[in-house]
Tab-separated table of C-alpha atoms in Angstrom:
chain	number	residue	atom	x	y	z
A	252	UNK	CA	-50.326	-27.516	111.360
A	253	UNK	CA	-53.495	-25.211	111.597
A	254	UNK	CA	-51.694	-23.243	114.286
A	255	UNK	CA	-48.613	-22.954	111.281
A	256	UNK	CA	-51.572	-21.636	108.636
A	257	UNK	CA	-53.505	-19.466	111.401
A	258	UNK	CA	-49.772	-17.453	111.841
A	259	UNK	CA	-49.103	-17.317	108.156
A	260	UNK	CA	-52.424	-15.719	107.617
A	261	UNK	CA	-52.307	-13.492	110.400
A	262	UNK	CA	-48.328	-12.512	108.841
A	263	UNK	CA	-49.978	-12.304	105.310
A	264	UNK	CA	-52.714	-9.969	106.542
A	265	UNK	CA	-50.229	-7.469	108.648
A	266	UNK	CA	-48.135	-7.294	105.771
A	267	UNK	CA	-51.010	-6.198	103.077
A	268	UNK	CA	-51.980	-3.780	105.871
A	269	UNK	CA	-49.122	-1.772	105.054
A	270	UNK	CA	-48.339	-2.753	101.295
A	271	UNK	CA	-45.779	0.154	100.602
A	272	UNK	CA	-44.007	0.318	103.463
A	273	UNK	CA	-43.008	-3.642	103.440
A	274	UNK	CA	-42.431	-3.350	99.205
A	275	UNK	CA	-39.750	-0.536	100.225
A	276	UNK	CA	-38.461	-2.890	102.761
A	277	UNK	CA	-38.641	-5.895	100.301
A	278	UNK	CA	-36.345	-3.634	97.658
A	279	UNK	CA	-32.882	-4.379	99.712
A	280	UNK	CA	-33.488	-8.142	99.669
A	281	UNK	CA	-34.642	-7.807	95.818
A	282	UNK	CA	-31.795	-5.529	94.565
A	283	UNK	CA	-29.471	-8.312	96.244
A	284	UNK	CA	-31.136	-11.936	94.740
A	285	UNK	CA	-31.658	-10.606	91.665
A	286	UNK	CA	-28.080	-9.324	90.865
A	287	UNK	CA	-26.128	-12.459	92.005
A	288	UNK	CA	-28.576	-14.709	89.893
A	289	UNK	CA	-27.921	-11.797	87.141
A	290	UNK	CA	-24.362	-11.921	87.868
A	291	UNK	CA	-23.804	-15.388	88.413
A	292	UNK	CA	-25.664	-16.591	85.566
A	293	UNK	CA	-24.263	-14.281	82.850
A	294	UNK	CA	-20.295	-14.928	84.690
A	295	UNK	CA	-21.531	-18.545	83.694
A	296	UNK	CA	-22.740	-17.772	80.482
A	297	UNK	CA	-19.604	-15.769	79.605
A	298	UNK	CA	-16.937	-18.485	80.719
A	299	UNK	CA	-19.007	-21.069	78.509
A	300	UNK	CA	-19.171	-18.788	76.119
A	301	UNK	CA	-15.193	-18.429	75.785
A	302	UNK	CA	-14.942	-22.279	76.695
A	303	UNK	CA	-16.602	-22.724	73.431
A	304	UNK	CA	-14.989	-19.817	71.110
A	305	UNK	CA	-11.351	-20.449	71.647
A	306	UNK	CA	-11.813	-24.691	72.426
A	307	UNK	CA	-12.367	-24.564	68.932
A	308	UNK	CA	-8.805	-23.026	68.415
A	309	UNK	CA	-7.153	-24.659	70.029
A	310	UNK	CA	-8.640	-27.699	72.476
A	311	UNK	CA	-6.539	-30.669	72.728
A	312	UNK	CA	-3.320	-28.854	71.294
A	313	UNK	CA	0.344	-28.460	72.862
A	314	UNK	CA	3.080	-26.789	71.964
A	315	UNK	CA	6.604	-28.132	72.471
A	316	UNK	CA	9.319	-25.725	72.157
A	317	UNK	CA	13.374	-25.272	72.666
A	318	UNK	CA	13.996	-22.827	75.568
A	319	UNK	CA	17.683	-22.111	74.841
A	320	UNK	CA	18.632	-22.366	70.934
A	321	UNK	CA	21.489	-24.692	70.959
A	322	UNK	CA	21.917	-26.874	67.222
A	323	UNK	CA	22.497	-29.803	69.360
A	324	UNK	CA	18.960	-29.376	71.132
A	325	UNK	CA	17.416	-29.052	67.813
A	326	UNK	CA	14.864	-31.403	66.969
A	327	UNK	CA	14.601	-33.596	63.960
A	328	UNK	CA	12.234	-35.251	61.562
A	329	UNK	CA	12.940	-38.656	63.092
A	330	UNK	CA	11.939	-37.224	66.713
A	331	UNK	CA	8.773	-36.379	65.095
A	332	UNK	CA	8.370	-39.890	63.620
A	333	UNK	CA	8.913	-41.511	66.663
A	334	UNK	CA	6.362	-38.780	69.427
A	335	UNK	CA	4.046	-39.979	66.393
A	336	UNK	CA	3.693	-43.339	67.373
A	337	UNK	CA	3.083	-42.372	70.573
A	338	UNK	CA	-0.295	-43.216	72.534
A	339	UNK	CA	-2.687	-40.749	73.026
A	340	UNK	CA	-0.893	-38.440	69.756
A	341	UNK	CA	-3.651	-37.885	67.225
A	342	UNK	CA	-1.390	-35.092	64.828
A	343	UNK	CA	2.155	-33.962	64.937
A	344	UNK	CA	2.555	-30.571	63.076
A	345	UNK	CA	5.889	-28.331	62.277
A	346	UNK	CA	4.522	-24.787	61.013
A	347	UNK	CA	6.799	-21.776	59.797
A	348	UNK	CA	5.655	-18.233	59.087
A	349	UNK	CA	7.009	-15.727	56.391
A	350	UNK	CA	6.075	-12.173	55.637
A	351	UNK	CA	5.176	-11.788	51.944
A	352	UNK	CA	2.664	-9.572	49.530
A	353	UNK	CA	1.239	-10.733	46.962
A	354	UNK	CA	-0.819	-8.555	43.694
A	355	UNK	CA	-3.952	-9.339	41.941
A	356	UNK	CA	-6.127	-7.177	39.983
A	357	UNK	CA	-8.220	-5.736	43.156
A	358	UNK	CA	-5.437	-4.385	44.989
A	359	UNK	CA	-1.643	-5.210	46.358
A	360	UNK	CA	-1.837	-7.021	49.917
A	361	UNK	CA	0.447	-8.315	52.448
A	362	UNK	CA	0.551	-12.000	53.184
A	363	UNK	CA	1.310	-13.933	56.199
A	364	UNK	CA	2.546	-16.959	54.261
A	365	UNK	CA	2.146	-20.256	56.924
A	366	UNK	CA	3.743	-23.586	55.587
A	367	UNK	CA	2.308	-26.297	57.319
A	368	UNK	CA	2.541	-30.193	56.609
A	369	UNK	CA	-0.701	-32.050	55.815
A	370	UNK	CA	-1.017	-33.459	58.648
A	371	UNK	CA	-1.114	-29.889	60.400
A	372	UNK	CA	-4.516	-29.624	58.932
A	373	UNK	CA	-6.315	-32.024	61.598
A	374	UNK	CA	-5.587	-29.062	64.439
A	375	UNK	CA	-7.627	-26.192	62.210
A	376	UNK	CA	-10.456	-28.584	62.130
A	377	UNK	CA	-11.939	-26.553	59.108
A	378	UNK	CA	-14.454	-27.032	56.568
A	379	UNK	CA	-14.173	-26.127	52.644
A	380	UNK	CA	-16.524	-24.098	50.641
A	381	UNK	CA	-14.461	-24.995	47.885
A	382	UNK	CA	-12.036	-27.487	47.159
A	383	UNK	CA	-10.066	-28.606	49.449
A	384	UNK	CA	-6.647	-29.304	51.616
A	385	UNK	CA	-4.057	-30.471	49.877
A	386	UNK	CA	-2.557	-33.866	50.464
A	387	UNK	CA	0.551	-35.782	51.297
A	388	UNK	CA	1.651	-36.575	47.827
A	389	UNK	CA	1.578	-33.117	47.235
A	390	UNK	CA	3.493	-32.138	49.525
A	391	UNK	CA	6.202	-34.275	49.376
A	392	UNK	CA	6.458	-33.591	45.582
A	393	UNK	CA	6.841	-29.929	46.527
A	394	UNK	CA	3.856	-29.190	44.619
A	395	UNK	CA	3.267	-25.014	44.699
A	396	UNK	CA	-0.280	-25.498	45.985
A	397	UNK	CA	-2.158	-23.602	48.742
A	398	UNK	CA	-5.283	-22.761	50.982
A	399	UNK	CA	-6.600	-19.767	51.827
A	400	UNK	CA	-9.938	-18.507	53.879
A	401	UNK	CA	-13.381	-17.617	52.334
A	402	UNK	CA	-12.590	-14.250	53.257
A	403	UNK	CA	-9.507	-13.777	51.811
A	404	UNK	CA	-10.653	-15.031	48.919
A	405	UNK	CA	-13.059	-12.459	48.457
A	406	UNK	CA	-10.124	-9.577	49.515
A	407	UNK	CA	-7.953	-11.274	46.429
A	408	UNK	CA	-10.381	-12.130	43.723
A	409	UNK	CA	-14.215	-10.552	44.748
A	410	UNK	CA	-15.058	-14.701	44.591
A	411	UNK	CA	-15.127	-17.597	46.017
A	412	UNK	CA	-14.680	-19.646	42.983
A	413	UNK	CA	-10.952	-19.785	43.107
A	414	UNK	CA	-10.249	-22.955	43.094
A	415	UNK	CA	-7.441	-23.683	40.009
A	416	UNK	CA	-6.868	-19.942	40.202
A	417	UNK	CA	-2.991	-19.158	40.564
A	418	UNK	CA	-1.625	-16.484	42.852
A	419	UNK	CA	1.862	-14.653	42.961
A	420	UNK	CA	3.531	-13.975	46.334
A	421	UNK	CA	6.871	-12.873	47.075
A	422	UNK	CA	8.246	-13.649	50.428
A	423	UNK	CA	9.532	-10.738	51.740
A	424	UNK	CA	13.238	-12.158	53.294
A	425	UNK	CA	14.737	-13.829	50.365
A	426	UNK	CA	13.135	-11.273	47.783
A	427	UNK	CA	11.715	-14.636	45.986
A	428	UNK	CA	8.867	-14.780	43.996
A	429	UNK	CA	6.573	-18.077	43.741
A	430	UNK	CA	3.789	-18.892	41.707
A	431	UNK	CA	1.083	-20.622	44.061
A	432	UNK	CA	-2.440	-23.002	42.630
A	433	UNK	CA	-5.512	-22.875	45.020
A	434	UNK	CA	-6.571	-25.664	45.867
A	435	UNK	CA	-8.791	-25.350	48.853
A	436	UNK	CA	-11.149	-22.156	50.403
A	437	UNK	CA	-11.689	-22.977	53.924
A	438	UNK	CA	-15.717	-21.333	55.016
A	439	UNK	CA	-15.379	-18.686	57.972
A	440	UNK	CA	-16.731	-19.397	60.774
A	441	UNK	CA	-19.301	-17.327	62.554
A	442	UNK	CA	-16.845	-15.858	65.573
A	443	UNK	CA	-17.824	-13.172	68.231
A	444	UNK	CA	-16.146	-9.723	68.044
A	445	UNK	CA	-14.058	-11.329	70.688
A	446	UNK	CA	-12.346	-13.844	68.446
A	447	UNK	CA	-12.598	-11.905	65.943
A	448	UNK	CA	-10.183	-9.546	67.279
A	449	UNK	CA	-7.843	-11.452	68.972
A	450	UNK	CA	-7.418	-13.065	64.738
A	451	UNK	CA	-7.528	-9.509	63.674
A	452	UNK	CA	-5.024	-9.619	60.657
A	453	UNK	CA	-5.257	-6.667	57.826
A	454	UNK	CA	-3.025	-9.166	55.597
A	455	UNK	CA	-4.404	-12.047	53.587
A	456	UNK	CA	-3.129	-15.762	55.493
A	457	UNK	CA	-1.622	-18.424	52.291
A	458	UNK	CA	-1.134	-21.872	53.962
A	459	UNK	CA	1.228	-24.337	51.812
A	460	UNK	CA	3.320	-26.930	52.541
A	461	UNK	CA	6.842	-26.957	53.878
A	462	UNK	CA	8.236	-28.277	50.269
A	463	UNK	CA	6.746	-25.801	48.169
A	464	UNK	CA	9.273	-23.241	49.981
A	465	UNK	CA	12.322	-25.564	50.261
A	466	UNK	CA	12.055	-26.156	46.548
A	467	UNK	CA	12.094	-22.443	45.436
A	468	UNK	CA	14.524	-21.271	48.040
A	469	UNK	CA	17.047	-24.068	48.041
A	470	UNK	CA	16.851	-24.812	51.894
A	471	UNK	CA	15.793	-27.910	54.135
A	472	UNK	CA	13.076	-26.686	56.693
A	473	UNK	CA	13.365	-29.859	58.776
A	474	UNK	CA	16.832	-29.733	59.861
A	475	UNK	CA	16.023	-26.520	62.431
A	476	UNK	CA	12.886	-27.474	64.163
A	477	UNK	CA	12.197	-25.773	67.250
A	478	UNK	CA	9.214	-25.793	68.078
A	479	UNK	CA	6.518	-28.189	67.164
A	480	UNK	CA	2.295	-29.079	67.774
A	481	UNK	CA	1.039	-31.891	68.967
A	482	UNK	CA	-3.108	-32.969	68.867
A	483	UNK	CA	-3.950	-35.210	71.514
A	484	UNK	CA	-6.731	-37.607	71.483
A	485	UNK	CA	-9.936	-36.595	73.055
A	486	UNK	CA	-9.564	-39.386	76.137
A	487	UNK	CA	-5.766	-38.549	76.789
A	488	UNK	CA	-3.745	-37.442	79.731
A	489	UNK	CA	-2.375	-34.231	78.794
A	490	UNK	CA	0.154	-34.109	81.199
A	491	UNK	CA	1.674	-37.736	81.509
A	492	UNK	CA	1.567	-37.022	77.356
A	493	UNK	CA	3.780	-33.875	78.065
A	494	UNK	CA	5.807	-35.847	80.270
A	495	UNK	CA	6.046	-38.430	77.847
A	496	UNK	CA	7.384	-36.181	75.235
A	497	UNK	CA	9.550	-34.176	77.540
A	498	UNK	CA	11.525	-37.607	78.729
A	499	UNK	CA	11.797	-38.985	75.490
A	500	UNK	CA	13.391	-35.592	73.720
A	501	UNK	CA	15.654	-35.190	77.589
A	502	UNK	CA	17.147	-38.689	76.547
A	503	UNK	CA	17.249	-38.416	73.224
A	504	UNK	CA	19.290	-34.948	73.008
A	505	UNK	CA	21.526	-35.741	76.475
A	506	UNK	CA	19.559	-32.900	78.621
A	507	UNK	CA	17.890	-34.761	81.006
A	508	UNK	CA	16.482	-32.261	83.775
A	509	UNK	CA	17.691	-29.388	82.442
A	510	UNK	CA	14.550	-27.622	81.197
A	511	UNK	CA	15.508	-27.571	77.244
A	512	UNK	CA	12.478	-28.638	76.393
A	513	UNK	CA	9.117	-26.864	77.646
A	514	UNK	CA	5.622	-27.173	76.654
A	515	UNK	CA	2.455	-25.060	76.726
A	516	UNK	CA	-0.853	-27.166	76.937
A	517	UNK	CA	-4.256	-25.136	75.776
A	518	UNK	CA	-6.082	-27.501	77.808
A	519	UNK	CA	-3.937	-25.882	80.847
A	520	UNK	CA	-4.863	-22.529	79.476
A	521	UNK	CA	-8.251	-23.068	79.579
A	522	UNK	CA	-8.311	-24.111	83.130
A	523	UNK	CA	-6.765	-20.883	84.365
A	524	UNK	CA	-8.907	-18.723	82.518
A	525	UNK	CA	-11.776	-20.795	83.531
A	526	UNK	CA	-10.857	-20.509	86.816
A	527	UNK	CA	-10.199	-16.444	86.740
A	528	UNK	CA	-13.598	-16.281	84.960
A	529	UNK	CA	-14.721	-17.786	88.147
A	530	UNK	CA	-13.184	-15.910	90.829
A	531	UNK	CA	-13.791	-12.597	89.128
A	532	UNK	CA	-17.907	-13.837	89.111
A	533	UNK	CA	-18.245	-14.788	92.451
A	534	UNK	CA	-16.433	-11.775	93.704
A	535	UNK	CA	-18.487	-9.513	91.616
A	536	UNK	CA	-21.616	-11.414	93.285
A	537	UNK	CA	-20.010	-11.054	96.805
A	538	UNK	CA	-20.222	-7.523	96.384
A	539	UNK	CA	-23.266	-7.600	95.372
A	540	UNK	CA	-24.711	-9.346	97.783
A	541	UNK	CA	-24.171	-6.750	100.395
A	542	UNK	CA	-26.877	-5.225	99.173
A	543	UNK	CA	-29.070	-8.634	101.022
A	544	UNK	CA	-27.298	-7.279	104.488
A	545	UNK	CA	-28.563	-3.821	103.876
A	546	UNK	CA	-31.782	-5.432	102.803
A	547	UNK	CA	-31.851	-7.283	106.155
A	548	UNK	CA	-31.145	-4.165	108.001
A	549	UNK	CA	-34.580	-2.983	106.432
A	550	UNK	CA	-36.428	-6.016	107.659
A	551	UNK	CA	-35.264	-5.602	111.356
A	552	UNK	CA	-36.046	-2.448	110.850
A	553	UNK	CA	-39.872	-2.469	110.008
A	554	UNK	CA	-40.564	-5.029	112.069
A	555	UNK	CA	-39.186	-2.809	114.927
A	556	UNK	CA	-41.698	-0.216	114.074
A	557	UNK	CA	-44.589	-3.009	113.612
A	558	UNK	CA	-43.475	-4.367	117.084
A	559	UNK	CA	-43.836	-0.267	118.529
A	560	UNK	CA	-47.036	0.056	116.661
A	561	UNK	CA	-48.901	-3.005	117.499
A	562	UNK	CA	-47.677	-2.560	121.305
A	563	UNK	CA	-51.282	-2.687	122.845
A	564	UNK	CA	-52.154	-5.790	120.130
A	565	UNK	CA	-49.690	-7.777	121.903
A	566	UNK	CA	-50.430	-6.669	125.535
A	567	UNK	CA	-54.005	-8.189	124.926
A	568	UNK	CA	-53.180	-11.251	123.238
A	569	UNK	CA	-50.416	-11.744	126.564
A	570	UNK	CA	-53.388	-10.830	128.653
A	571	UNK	CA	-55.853	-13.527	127.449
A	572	UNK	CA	-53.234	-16.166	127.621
A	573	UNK	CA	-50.949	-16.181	124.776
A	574	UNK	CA	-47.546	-17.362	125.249
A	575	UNK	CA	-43.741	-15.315	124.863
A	576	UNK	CA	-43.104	-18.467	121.886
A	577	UNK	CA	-46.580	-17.898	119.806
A	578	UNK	CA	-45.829	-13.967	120.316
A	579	UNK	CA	-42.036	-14.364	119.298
A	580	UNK	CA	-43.306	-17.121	116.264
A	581	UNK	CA	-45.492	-14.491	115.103
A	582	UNK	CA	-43.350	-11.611	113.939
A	583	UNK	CA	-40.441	-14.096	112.823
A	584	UNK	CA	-42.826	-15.878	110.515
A	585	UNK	CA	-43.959	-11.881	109.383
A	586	UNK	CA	-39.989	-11.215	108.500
A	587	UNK	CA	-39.430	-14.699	107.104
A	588	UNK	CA	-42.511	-14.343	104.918
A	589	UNK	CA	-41.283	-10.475	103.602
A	590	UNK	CA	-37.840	-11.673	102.814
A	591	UNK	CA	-39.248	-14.800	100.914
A	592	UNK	CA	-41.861	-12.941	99.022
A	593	UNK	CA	-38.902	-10.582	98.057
A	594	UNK	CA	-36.381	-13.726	97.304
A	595	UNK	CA	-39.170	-14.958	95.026
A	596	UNK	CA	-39.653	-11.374	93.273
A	597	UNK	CA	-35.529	-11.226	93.084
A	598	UNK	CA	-35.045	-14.462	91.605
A	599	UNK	CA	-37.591	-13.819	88.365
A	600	UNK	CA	-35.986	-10.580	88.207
A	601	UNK	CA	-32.614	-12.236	87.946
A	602	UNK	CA	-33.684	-14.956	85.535
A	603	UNK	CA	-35.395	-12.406	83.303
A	604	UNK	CA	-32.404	-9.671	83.215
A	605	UNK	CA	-29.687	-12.077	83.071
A	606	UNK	CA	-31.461	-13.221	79.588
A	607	UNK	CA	-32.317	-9.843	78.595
A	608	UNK	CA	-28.530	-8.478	79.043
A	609	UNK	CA	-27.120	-11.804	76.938
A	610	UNK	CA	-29.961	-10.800	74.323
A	611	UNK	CA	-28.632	-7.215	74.853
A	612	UNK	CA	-25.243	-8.423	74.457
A	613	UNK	CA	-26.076	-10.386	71.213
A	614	UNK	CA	-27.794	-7.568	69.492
A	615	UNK	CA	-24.196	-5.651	69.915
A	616	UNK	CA	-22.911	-8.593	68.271
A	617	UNK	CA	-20.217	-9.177	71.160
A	618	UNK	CA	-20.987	-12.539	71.461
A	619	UNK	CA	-23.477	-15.670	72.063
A	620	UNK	CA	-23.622	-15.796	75.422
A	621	UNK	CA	-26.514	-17.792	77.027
A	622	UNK	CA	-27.537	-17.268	80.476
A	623	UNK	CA	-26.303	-20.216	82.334
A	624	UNK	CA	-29.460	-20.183	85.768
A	625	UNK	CA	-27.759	-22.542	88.107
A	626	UNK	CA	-30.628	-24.216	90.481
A	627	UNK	CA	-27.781	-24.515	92.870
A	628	UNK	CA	-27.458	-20.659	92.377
A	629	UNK	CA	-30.760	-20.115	92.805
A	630	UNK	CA	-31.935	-22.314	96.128
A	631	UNK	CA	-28.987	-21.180	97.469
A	632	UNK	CA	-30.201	-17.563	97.205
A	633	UNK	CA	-33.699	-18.655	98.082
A	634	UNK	CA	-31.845	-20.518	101.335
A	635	UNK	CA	-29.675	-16.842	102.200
A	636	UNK	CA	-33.218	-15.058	101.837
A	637	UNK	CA	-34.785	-17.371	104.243
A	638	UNK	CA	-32.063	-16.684	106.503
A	639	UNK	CA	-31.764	-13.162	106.527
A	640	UNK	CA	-35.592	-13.078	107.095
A	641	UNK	CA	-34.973	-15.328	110.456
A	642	UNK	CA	-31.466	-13.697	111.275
A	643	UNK	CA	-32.783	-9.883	111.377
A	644	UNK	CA	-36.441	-10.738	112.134
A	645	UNK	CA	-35.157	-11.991	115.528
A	646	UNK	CA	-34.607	-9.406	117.966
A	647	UNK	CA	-38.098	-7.360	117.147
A	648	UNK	CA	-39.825	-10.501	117.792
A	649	UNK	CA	-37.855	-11.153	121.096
A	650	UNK	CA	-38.475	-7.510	121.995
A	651	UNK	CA	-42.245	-7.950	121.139
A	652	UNK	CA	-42.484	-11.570	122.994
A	653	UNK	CA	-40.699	-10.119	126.230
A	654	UNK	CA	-43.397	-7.415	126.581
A	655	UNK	CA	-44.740	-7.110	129.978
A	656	UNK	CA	-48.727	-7.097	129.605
A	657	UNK	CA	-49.262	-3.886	131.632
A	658	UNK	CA	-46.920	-2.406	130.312
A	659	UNK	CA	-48.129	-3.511	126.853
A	660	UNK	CA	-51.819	-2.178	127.355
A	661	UNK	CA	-50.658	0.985	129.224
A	662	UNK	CA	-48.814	2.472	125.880
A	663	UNK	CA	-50.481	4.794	123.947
C-alpha cells in the first residue's frame, strides 16, 4: 500500500510538472464524458418528459375499430353493454365528430362539435373551473347541454363565467341549427409547445351528448358504431383485454379470424416511441463517444513523449535496481490518473450542462424537461475512462519498462 501512494505521488507530481500539456491531453477524454452524460441524461429527460405529456392523453386507452365497413360487422349498443362488464374495463366510450360554426357577439367561429356519452368523460380526466360535466340523465333525456374548454370560453364570450350561458351552433352537414346550455368549463392544462401543437385547433371544440344530436336531426347514432374507446384499469393486461374484446366481437358478428376487428392500444404506442426515444439517445451518445477514442489517442500520445523525455530518469532508476513491473506500473498509473482526473472534470461538466440546456430549453418554453443523471450512466463512464487510461497508457509504459539501462543513460 505505501508502494501504491509513493507511485501515485510520483504520477501526481509528473503530471503538475507539465500542467498544460496534460489539460490539452485531458480535453479528448472531457469533450467525450461530458457529452454522453449531457446526452444521455437530457435523451432521458426528454422521453420522460413525453411519457408524461401525452400519458395524460391518452394512458390506459384503446381503440377498437371495423377494418372493412360491412352493416353486418357493425357494432351495437348491446356489444357495448356486454365488453362493459368485462374485467379489467374501467369506461366504454362511442364519440362522433361534426363540423359546425357557431356566432356570438365577439366574432363568428368554427366548431368541431364532439358528442360523447357521459361515460366518455372518465378518458379526458379533466378538471372544471366552472360547472361541470353533464350527467347520465341528461343525456338520455336528450337534454341540449354542453362543455367546452377554459379557453374557448374566453374565444366565445371574453369569460369564464359561462356557465347557464346558451350558445347557437349549426352543424355544417345537415344545415341544422341547435340551441346548446353550458354546463361545464373544463381548466387548461399547462402543456408544452409540443402538445400544444400536436392539439393545435383554430376552431372552438363543443362536447355534448349523443342525444342532443339524434333529437334535433331525427337519426339513431347507435345503430352505426364503428369504432369505439375503451379505459382499462390501471392493473390490467392490455393485450389479453384486446384479445378479450377481439374474440368476443369475432363470435359475436360470425368473423372469427378474419381481421374485422382491429385495435390500437396507447399503452403500445408508448412503448415504441419509448423505445425510438431510446435508440436515437444512445446512438447520438455512441457518436459521441468517439470523441473518448480520440481522447485516448492523446493519452498514448503524451505519455510517449514523457517516456522519450524522461529516457535517462528511467535508465538510473533500472541502474540502481528498479524492476521492468515498478517501471511499467509507473507510467500506467500516470495515464490512468490523467484520464480519471479528466472523467471526473467530464462528468460535472455533463451534470451541469445537461441541467443548464433543460433550463435553456424551459426558458424557450418547449417543454419541462428534467435532466434524468443515471448513476449507472455515470460509473459506467467513470469505468470507460478508467479503461481508456489503462488501454492507451499501455504500450508507452511497456516501451519505457523494456529500456535497456545503457542505453537509457547514454541518450541525450
Amino acid at each position: 500500500m505505501t508502494q501504491l501512494g509513493e507511485y501515485i505521488k510520483m504520477a501526481l507530481k509528473n503530471i503538475a510538472a507539465n500542467k498544460g500539456r496534460t489539460l490539452l491531453t485531458m480535453l479528448g477524454i472531457i469533450i467525450g464524458i461530458s457529452s454522453v452524460i449531457l446526452i444521455m441524461s437530457i435523451g432521458n429527460g426528454a422521453t420522460d418528459m413525453i411519457a408524461t405529456e401525452l400519458g395524460s392523453l391518452g394512458k390506459g386507452q384503446i381503440a377498437f375499430y371495423i377494418s372493412q365497413y360491412d352493416e353486418k360487422y357493425l357494432i351495437t349498443e348491446d356489444d357495448l353493454d356486454h365488453i362493459r362488464e368485462m374485467e379489467g374495463i374501467k369506461a366504454v366510450a362511442v364519440q362522433d365528430y361534426f363540423d359546425g360554426t357557431t356566432k356570438t357577439k365577439r366574432d363568428d367561429f368554427k366548431a368541431t362539435i364532439v358528442t360523447i356519452n357521459p361515460e366518455g368523460f372518465a378518458f379526458q380526466d379533466s378538471t372544471y373551473l366552472k360547472g361541470g360535466e353533464y350527467t347520465e340523465e341528461q343525456a338520455e333525456a336528450g337534454k341540449a347541454v354542453c362543455v367546452i374548454s377554459e379557453e374557448d370560453a374566453m374565444k366565445l364570450f371574453g369569460s369564464t363565467n359561462v356557465v347557464g350561458m346558451d350558445i347557437d351552433v349549426t352543424i355544417s352537414s345537415w344545415d341544422q341549427d341547435i340551441t346548446l346550455t353550458i354546463v361545464g368549463v373544463t381548466a387548461t392544462e399547462e402543456t408544452s409547445n409540443m402538445v400544444e401543437a400536436l392539439n393545435a385547433d383554430p376552431s372552438v371544440q363543443i362536447i355534448m351528448p349523443p342525444e342532443a344530436i339524434e333529437r334535433t336531426l331525427g337519426i339513431d347514432m347507435n345503430d352505426s358504431i364503428y369504432e369505439f374507446y375503451v379505459l382499462k384499469e390501471d392493473d390490467a393486461d392490455a393485450k389479453q383485454l384486446c384479445k378479450d374484446v377481439v374474440d368476443y366481437l369475432e363470435t359475436k358478428h360470425h368473423c372469427k379470424g378474419d381481421y374485422i376487428y382491429v385495435y390500437q392500444s396507447f399503452d403500445d404506442m408508448m412503448a415504441t416511441i419509448n423505445q425510438v426515444m431510446n435508440l436515437i439517445t444512445i446512438f447520438v451518445a455512441f457518436v459521441a463517444s468517439v470523441s473518448l477514442l480520440v481522447g485516448g489517442i492523446g493519452v498514448m500520445n503524451i505519455m510517449l513523449v514523457s517516456v522519450t523525455e524522461r529516457t535517462k530518469e528511467i535508465g538510473i532508476r533500472k541502474a540502481l535496481g528498479a524492476k521492468t513491473g515498478s517501471i511499467m506500473f509507473q507510467f500506467l498509473m500516470e495515464a490512468t490518473i490523467i484520464t480519471l482526473i479528466g472523467g471526473a472534470i467530464g462528468i460535472v461538466l455533463g451534470v451541469l450542462g445537461a441541467k443548464g440546456v433543460c433550463a435553456i430549453v424551459a426558458q424557450l418554453g418547449l417543454g419541462k424537461i428534467e435532466a434524468v443523471i443515471s448513476p449507472v450512466v455515470v460509473l459506467v463512464a467513470t469505468g470507460f475512462s478508467s479503461m481508456i487510461g489503462i488501454f492507451f497508457g499501455i504500450y508507452p509504459a511497456k516501451k519505457a519498462a523494456r529500456m535497456s539501462p545503457i542505453d537509457a543513460l547514454r541518450h541525450e
